[in-house]
Structure formats: C-alpha cells, structure tokens
PDB file of C-alpha atoms in Angstrom:
ATOM      1  CA  VAL Z   1      86.079  91.881 108.313  1.00 88.00           C
ATOM      2  CA  ILE Z   2      89.409  92.408 106.601  1.00 89.00           C
ATOM      3  CA  ALA Z   3      87.730  94.038 103.589  1.00 95.00           C
ATOM      4  CA  ILE Z   4      85.739  96.389 105.819  1.00 95.00           C
ATOM      5  CA  GLY Z   5      88.944  97.256 107.687  1.00 94.00           C
ATOM      6  CA  ALA Z   6      90.635  97.973 104.359  1.00 96.00           C
ATOM      7  CA  ILE Z   7      87.774 100.266 103.275  1.00 97.00           C
ATOM      8  CA  ILE Z   8      87.916 102.193 106.545  1.00 96.00           C
ATOM      9  CA  GLY Z   9      91.706 102.440 106.264  1.00 96.00           C
ATOM     10  CA  PHE Z  10      91.348 103.681 102.674  1.00 97.00           C
ATOM     11  CA  VAL Z  11      88.915 106.406 103.798  1.00 97.00           C
ATOM     12  CA  ASN Z  12      91.325 107.445 106.556  1.00 97.00           C
ATOM     13  CA  GLY Z  13      94.248 107.547 104.140  1.00 97.00           C
ATOM     14  CA  PHE Z  14      92.273 109.505 101.555  1.00 97.00           C
ATOM     15  CA  PHE Z  15      91.318 112.250 104.017  1.00 97.00           C
ATOM     16  CA  VAL Z  16      94.808 112.429 105.471  1.00 96.00           C
ATOM     17  CA  ALA Z  17      96.475 112.597 102.045  1.00 96.00           C
ATOM     18  CA  LYS Z  18      93.954 114.685 100.092  1.00 96.00           C
ATOM     19  CA  PHE Z  19      93.009 117.295 102.673  1.00 96.00           C
ATOM     20  CA  LYS Z  20      96.258 117.272 104.709  1.00 92.00           C
ATOM     21  CA  LEU Z  21      94.318 116.523 107.912  1.00 94.00           C
ATOM     22  CA  HIS Z  22      96.114 115.241 110.984  1.00 91.00           C
ATOM     23  CA  PRO Z  23      95.957 111.399 111.041  1.00 91.00           C
ATOM     24  CA  PHE Z  24      95.119 111.362 114.759  1.00 86.00           C
ATOM     25  CA  ILE Z  25      92.012 113.501 114.227  1.00 92.00           C
ATOM     26  CA  VAL Z  26      90.926 111.624 111.090  1.00 95.00           C
ATOM     27  CA  THR Z  27      91.188 108.198 112.699  1.00 92.00           C
ATOM     28  CA  LEU Z  28      89.358 109.297 115.853  1.00 90.00           C
ATOM     29  CA  ALA Z  29      86.574 110.815 113.729  1.00 94.00           C
ATOM     30  CA  THR Z  30      86.328 107.652 111.659  1.00 95.00           C
ATOM     31  CA  GLN Z  31      86.183 105.631 114.865  1.00 91.00           C
ATOM     32  CA  LEU Z  32      83.180 107.609 116.112  1.00 90.00           C
ATOM     33  CA  ILE Z  33      81.429 107.298 112.752  1.00 93.00           C
ATOM     34  CA  THR Z  34      82.116 103.562 112.685  1.00 92.00           C
ATOM     35  CA  TYR Z  35      80.755 103.055 116.205  1.00 88.00           C
ATOM     36  CA  GLY Z  36      77.617 104.964 115.176  1.00 89.00           C
ATOM     37  CA  LEU Z  37      77.126 102.791 112.080  1.00 89.00           C
ATOM     38  CA  ILE Z  38      77.644  99.638 114.142  1.00 86.00           C
ATOM     39  CA  LEU Z  39      75.023 100.826 116.647  1.00 85.00           C
ATOM     40  CA  VAL Z  40      72.567 101.436 113.779  1.00 85.00           C
ATOM     41  CA  PHE Z  41      73.309  97.907 112.492  1.00 83.00           C
ATOM     42  CA  PHE Z  42      72.681  96.418 115.937  1.00 81.00           C
ATOM     43  CA  MET Z  43      69.394  98.308 116.272  1.00 82.00           C
ATOM     44  CA  LEU Z  44      68.182  97.106 112.841  1.00 80.00           C
ATOM     45  CA  ASN Z  45      68.405  93.423 113.746  1.00 69.00           C
ATOM     46  CA  ASP Z  46      65.461  93.232 116.188  1.00 75.00           C
ATOM     47  CA  ASN Z  47      67.780  92.635 119.128  1.00 73.00           C
ATOM     48  CA  ASN Z  48      67.453  96.219 120.405  1.00 76.00           C
ATOM     49  CA  GLY Z  49      71.209  96.745 120.554  1.00 73.00           C
ATOM     50  CA  GLN Z  50      71.911  93.678 122.689  1.00 77.00           C
ATOM     51  CA  PRO Z  51      75.281  91.917 122.351  1.00 79.00           C
ATOM     52  CA  LEU Z  52      75.660  89.193 119.750  1.00 78.00           C
ATOM     53  CA  SER Z  53      76.738  85.982 121.417  1.00 79.00           C
ATOM     54  CA  GLY Z  54      76.551  82.275 120.725  1.00 78.00           C
ATOM     55  CA  LEU Z  55      79.129  82.632 117.996  1.00 78.00           C
ATOM     56  CA  SER Z  56      80.043  79.578 115.927  1.00 82.00           C
ATOM     57  CA  ASP Z  57      82.175  77.012 117.732  1.00 82.00           C
ATOM     58  CA  GLY Z  58      84.454  76.797 114.702  1.00 80.00           C
ATOM     59  CA  TYR Z  59      85.076  80.531 114.861  1.00 78.00           C
ATOM     60  CA  SER Z  60      85.687  80.544 118.606  1.00 78.00           C
ATOM     61  CA  SER Z  61      87.903  77.463 118.613  1.00 77.00           C
ATOM     62  CA  PHE Z  62      89.978  78.899 115.759  1.00 75.00           C
ATOM     63  CA  ILE Z  63      91.102  81.565 118.216  1.00 76.00           C
ATOM     64  CA  LYS Z  64      90.448  80.171 121.712  1.00 77.00           C
ATOM     65  CA  GLY Z  65      91.033  76.473 121.028  1.00 76.00           C
ATOM     66  CA  LYS Z  66      93.765  74.656 122.916  1.00 79.00           C
ATOM     67  CA  MET Z  67      97.160  75.018 121.331  1.00 77.00           C
ATOM     68  CA  ILE Z  68      98.970  72.899 123.939  1.00 79.00           C
ATOM     69  CA  SER Z  69      98.141  71.543 127.380  1.00 80.00           C
ATOM     70  CA  ILE Z  70     100.603  71.209 130.233  1.00 80.00           C
ATOM     71  CA  GLY Z  71      98.900  69.281 132.993  1.00 82.00           C
ATOM     72  CA  ALA Z  72      95.705  71.106 133.925  1.00 80.00           C
ATOM     73  CA  VAL Z  73      96.830  74.306 132.210  1.00 80.00           C
ATOM     74  CA  SER Z  74      96.136  74.814 128.524  1.00 78.00           C
ATOM     75  CA  LEU Z  75      97.347  77.602 126.282  1.00 78.00           C
ATOM     76  CA  PRO Z  76      94.834  78.907 123.718  1.00 79.00           C
ATOM     77  CA  TRP Z  77      95.790  79.820 120.160  1.00 76.00           C
ATOM     78  CA  TYR Z  78      95.499  83.561 120.822  1.00 72.00           C
ATOM     79  CA  VAL Z  79      98.551  83.336 123.110  1.00 73.00           C
ATOM     80  CA  LEU Z  80     100.525  82.307 120.029  1.00 71.00           C
ATOM     81  CA  TYR Z  81      98.941  85.183 118.099  1.00 69.00           C
ATOM     82  CA  ALA Z  82      99.941  87.594 120.867  1.00 68.00           C
ATOM     83  CA  ILE Z  83     103.532  86.340 120.759  1.00 67.00           C
ATOM     84  CA  PHE Z  84     103.606  86.761 116.982  1.00 63.00           C
ATOM     85  CA  LEU Z  85     101.938  90.165 117.269  1.00 61.00           C
ATOM     86  CA  GLU Z  86     104.632  91.322 119.651  1.00 58.00           C
ATOM     87  CA  ALA Z  87     107.345  89.996 117.334  1.00 58.00           C
ATOM     88  CA  ILE Z  88     105.704  91.690 114.372  1.00 54.00           C
ATOM     89  CA  ARG Z  89     105.369  94.967 116.227  1.00 53.00           C
ATOM     90  CA  GLN Z  90     109.121  94.901 116.353  1.00 50.00           C
ATOM     91  CA  PHE Z  91     108.852  94.973 112.570  1.00 48.00           C
ATOM     92  CA  GLN Z  92     106.060  97.597 112.874  1.00 41.00           C
ATOM     93  CA  ASN Z  93     103.140  95.364 111.875  1.00 40.00           C
ATOM     94  CA  GLU Z  94     100.467  92.890 113.087  1.00 40.00           C
ATOM     95  CA  VAL Z  95      99.435  89.360 112.042  1.00 41.00           C
ATOM     96  CA  GLY Z  96      97.238  86.249 112.655  1.00 42.00           C
ATOM     97  CA  LYS Z  97      97.458  82.312 112.960  1.00 45.00           C
ATOM     98  CA  GLU Z  98      99.506  79.596 111.253  1.00 47.00           C
ATOM     99  CA  ASN Z  99     100.422  81.854 108.399  1.00 51.00           C
ATOM    100  CA  ALA Z 100     101.993  84.228 110.912  1.00 58.00           C
ATOM    101  CA  ILE Z 101     105.569  83.387 109.969  1.00 66.00           C
ATOM    102  CA  ILE Z 102     104.761  83.682 106.275  1.00 68.00           C
ATOM    103  CA  LEU Z 103     103.067  87.043 106.877  1.00 68.00           C
ATOM    104  CA  LEU Z 104     105.984  88.138 109.034  1.00 71.00           C
ATOM    105  CA  VAL Z 105     108.439  87.362 106.244  1.00 76.00           C
ATOM    106  CA  ILE Z 106     106.210  88.975 103.611  1.00 77.00           C
ATOM    107  CA  THR Z 107     105.751  92.101 105.720  1.00 78.00           C
ATOM    108  CA  TRP Z 108     109.452  92.332 106.522  1.00 81.00           C
ATOM    109  CA  PHE Z 109     110.197  91.952 102.806  1.00 87.00           C
ATOM    110  CA  LEU Z 110     107.560  94.546 101.923  1.00 85.00           C
ATOM    111  CA  TRP Z 111     108.934  97.085 104.401  1.00 85.00           C
ATOM    112  CA  ASN Z 112     112.618  96.543 103.766  1.00 88.00           C
ATOM    113  CA  LYS Z 113     113.089  95.290 100.207  1.00 91.00           C
ATOM    114  CA  THR Z 114     110.431  96.974  98.051  1.00 92.00           C
ATOM    115  CA  THR Z 115     110.011 100.452  96.667  1.00 93.00           C
ATOM    116  CA  PHE Z 116     106.703 100.740  98.489  1.00 92.00           C
ATOM    117  CA  GLY Z 117     108.400  99.925 101.798  1.00 91.00           C
ATOM    118  CA  LYS Z 118     111.120 102.487 101.178  1.00 93.00           C
ATOM    119  CA  ASN Z 119     108.432 105.017 100.228  1.00 94.00           C
ATOM    120  CA  MET Z 120     106.625 104.343 103.509  1.00 92.00           C
ATOM    121  CA  PHE Z 121     109.750 105.133 105.478  1.00 89.00           C
ATOM    122  CA  ALA Z 122     110.454 108.209 103.344  1.00 92.00           C
ATOM    123  CA  VAL Z 123     106.934 109.629 103.740  1.00 93.00           C
ATOM    124  CA  GLY Z 124     106.939 108.851 107.453  1.00 88.00           C
ATOM    125  CA  SER Z 125     110.267 110.590 107.956  1.00 87.00           C
ATOM    126  CA  ASN Z 126     109.608 113.701 105.874  1.00 91.00           C
ATOM    127  CA  ALA Z 127     106.715 113.884 103.418  1.00 91.00           C
ATOM    128  CA  GLU Z 128     108.021 117.045 101.742  1.00 94.00           C
ATOM    129  CA  ALA Z 129     111.468 115.575 101.135  1.00 94.00           C
ATOM    130  CA  ALA Z 130     109.873 112.366  99.853  1.00 94.00           C
ATOM    131  CA  ASN Z 131     107.713 114.383  97.451  1.00 94.00           C
ATOM    132  CA  VAL Z 132     110.743 116.264  96.131  1.00 95.00           C
ATOM    133  CA  SER Z 133     112.500 112.904  95.697  1.00 93.00           C
ATOM    134  CA  GLY Z 134     109.732 111.694  93.402  1.00 95.00           C
ATOM    135  CA  VAL Z 135     107.693 109.622  95.859  1.00 95.00           C
ATOM    136  CA  ASN Z 136     103.937 109.703  95.271  1.00 96.00           C
ATOM    137  CA  VAL Z 137     103.057 110.833  98.804  1.00 96.00           C
ATOM    138  CA  PHE Z 138      99.281 110.682  98.222  1.00 97.00           C
ATOM    139  CA  ARG Z 139      99.359 107.087  96.970  1.00 96.00           C
ATOM    140  CA  THR Z 140     101.767 105.933  99.672  1.00 96.00           C
ATOM    141  CA  THR Z 141      99.724 107.527 102.456  1.00 96.00           C
ATOM    142  CA  VAL Z 142      96.494 105.959 101.221  1.00 97.00           C
ATOM    143  CA  LEU Z 143      98.101 102.529 100.822  1.00 95.00           C
ATOM    144  CA  VAL Z 144      99.691 102.647 104.282  1.00 94.00           C
ATOM    145  CA  HIS Z 145      96.354 103.480 105.898  1.00 96.00           C
ATOM    146  CA  THR Z 146      94.622 100.767 103.838  1.00 95.00           C
ATOM    147  CA  PHE Z 147      97.235  98.220 104.910  1.00 90.00           C
ATOM    148  CA  ALA Z 148      96.763  99.292 108.523  1.00 90.00           C
ATOM    149  CA  GLY Z 149      92.985  98.855 108.098  1.00 93.00           C
ATOM    150  CA  VAL Z 150      93.540  95.300 106.852  1.00 89.00           C
ATOM    151  CA  MET Z 151      95.622  94.519 109.928  1.00 83.00           C
ATOM    152  CA  TYR Z 152      92.999  96.107 112.225  1.00 86.00           C
ATOM    153  CA  GLY Z 153      90.309  93.986 110.584  1.00 88.00           C
ATOM    154  CA  LEU Z 154      92.380  90.879 111.222  1.00 82.00           C
ATOM    155  CA  THR Z 155      92.929  91.753 114.874  1.00 81.00           C
ATOM    156  CA  GLY Z 156      89.209  92.604 115.246  1.00 84.00           C
ATOM    157  CA  PHE Z 157      88.416  89.130 113.928  1.00 84.00           C
ATOM    158  CA  ILE Z 158      90.693  87.633 116.585  1.00 80.00           C
ATOM    159  CA  GLU Z 159      89.278  89.846 119.356  1.00 82.00           C
ATOM    160  CA  GLY Z 160      85.674  88.945 118.514  1.00 83.00           C
ATOM    161  CA  ALA Z 161      86.393  85.244 118.940  1.00 81.00           C
ATOM    162  CA  ARG Z 162      88.483  85.826 122.048  1.00 79.00           C
ATOM    163  CA  ILE Z 163      85.701  87.577 123.956  1.00 81.00           C
ATOM    164  CA  SER Z 164      82.965  85.329 122.443  1.00 79.00           C
ATOM    165  CA  SER Z 165      80.483  88.135 121.926  1.00 80.00           C
ATOM    166  CA  ILE Z 166      80.219  91.350 119.993  1.00 83.00           C
ATOM    167  CA  THR Z 167      78.600  94.568 121.139  1.00 82.00           C
ATOM    168  CA  GLN Z 168      78.311  97.917 119.441  1.00 79.00           C
ATOM    169  CA  SER Z 169      81.074  99.160 121.740  1.00 80.00           C
ATOM    170  CA  THR Z 170      83.538  96.266 121.436  1.00 83.00           C
ATOM    171  CA  GLY Z 171      86.985  97.815 121.371  1.00 83.00           C
ATOM    172  CA  LEU Z 172      85.826 101.138 122.795  1.00 83.00           C
ATOM    173  CA  ASN Z 173      88.702 102.881 124.570  1.00 85.00           C
ATOM    174  CA  TYR Z 174      91.282 100.366 123.325  1.00 84.00           C
ATOM    175  CA  GLU Z 175      92.810 103.344 121.567  1.00 83.00           C
ATOM    176  CA  CYS Z 176      93.611 104.885 124.955  1.00 85.00           C
ATOM    177  CA  ASP Z 177      95.876 101.933 125.755  1.00 86.00           C
ATOM    178  CA  ALA Z 178      97.576 102.241 122.370  1.00 81.00           C
ATOM    179  CA  ILE Z 179      98.011 106.009 122.719  1.00 82.00           C
ATOM    180  CA  ALA Z 180      99.372 105.666 126.254  1.00 86.00           C
ATOM    181  CA  ALA Z 181     101.836 102.984 125.125  1.00 84.00           C
ATOM    182  CA  CYS Z 182     103.033 105.141 122.234  1.00 81.00           C
ATOM    183  CA  VAL Z 183     103.425 108.266 124.360  1.00 85.00           C
ATOM    184  CA  ILE Z 184     105.258 106.369 127.099  1.00 89.00           C
ATOM    185  CA  GLY Z 185     107.448 104.870 124.360  1.00 86.00           C
ATOM    186  CA  GLY Z 186     108.408 108.364 123.198  1.00 87.00           C
ATOM    187  CA  VAL Z 187     106.328 108.837 120.031  1.00 82.00           C
ATOM    188  CA  SER Z 188     105.723 112.487 119.196  1.00 77.00           C
ATOM    189  CA  PHE Z 189     102.309 113.571 117.915  1.00 70.00           C
ATOM    190  CA  VAL Z 190     103.921 116.260 115.799  1.00 71.00           C
ATOM    191  CA  GLY Z 191     106.193 113.913 113.849  1.00 60.00           C
TER     192      GLY Z 191
END
C-alpha cells in the first residue's frame, strides 16, 4: 500500500513539476483515475464490485485492537494513531503505530535539519527564488509528492482496518473535509 501510494505521489509530483500544472488539479485528476482503476480491479475479481470484507483478524486488530481498557470502555489503537497524527500535523506530516515517535523525530529532523527539508520550505515559499538560489525545484517537488504519497498509503492502510471493509469508493469525498479544513484554516489556493 505504501509503495502504491509512493508511485501515485511520484506521478503527481512529476506532472506538477514537469508541466507546471496546478497541484490541486493534478491530484484531483489522479484521484479520479485511481478510483477508476480500483473499480476495474474490483470488477475483475468475480465479486461484481462488491465490498471486500472479512479482512484478516491480525490486520484489523493491529489497528482496532484494544490499547487500554478503563472499566467497560476500551480505547482502540487508532485513537493513539489519531493523537500522533494530530501532533505530526503540527510538524506538517502524518504517521502510524509504535514507531510513531521515531517517525515523528525522523520527519522533524528531515524537515528542519536537512538540505532536502530546507529545499521543501524554499520551494513551497517561492519556487522561482528557490530555483535562482540553486535548489533543484523539479527534484524537490517530485520527492515531496512522493513522500506525501507514502504517508497517504500509510493512512489508507490504517483506514482500511478501521472500517473493516474496502470498497471501490473507500475514501471518496474525504478530500472535501481536508479542503474545507484548509480553507477554514486560511490556506490560499494561489500560494
């Protein structure tokens, strides 16, 4: 799942960097293409597009298993993931299970202490100025989108176990929530 996410992120980054297309349009187009390919996959497996359910107990318990129980109330592992995800979003990233703290530290280090991290901020602030400063804007853009694809693959893995079934439209319209949150938060679509 993570590798597929990385490939999709790479394709997004390539089209954004090579053809100077708007990232919003590229990612929405890729989303529609991906949903179409998933529907074709579901139709090929003799289940006539029906949801896949009955997922492995090991897979489901990895995400939905009890982390702690307080009386009759138990907290599943994905609550911990959500807490870590929110903390990581403060560092502009996403992450998964027990390695969350390690990934948090690695991502913080990557963003704040490496040339690649500085290049990400430079390209995000002003791609033309970054280019004049010697930053490889094409490479940085592709790598940022690939990294984002890896993180989306990881969160898709978590979401699949959380809902215990997969359909060809799992995640459909989740982007509306993300877009609404960004717009309410003050993000500009024009940079």
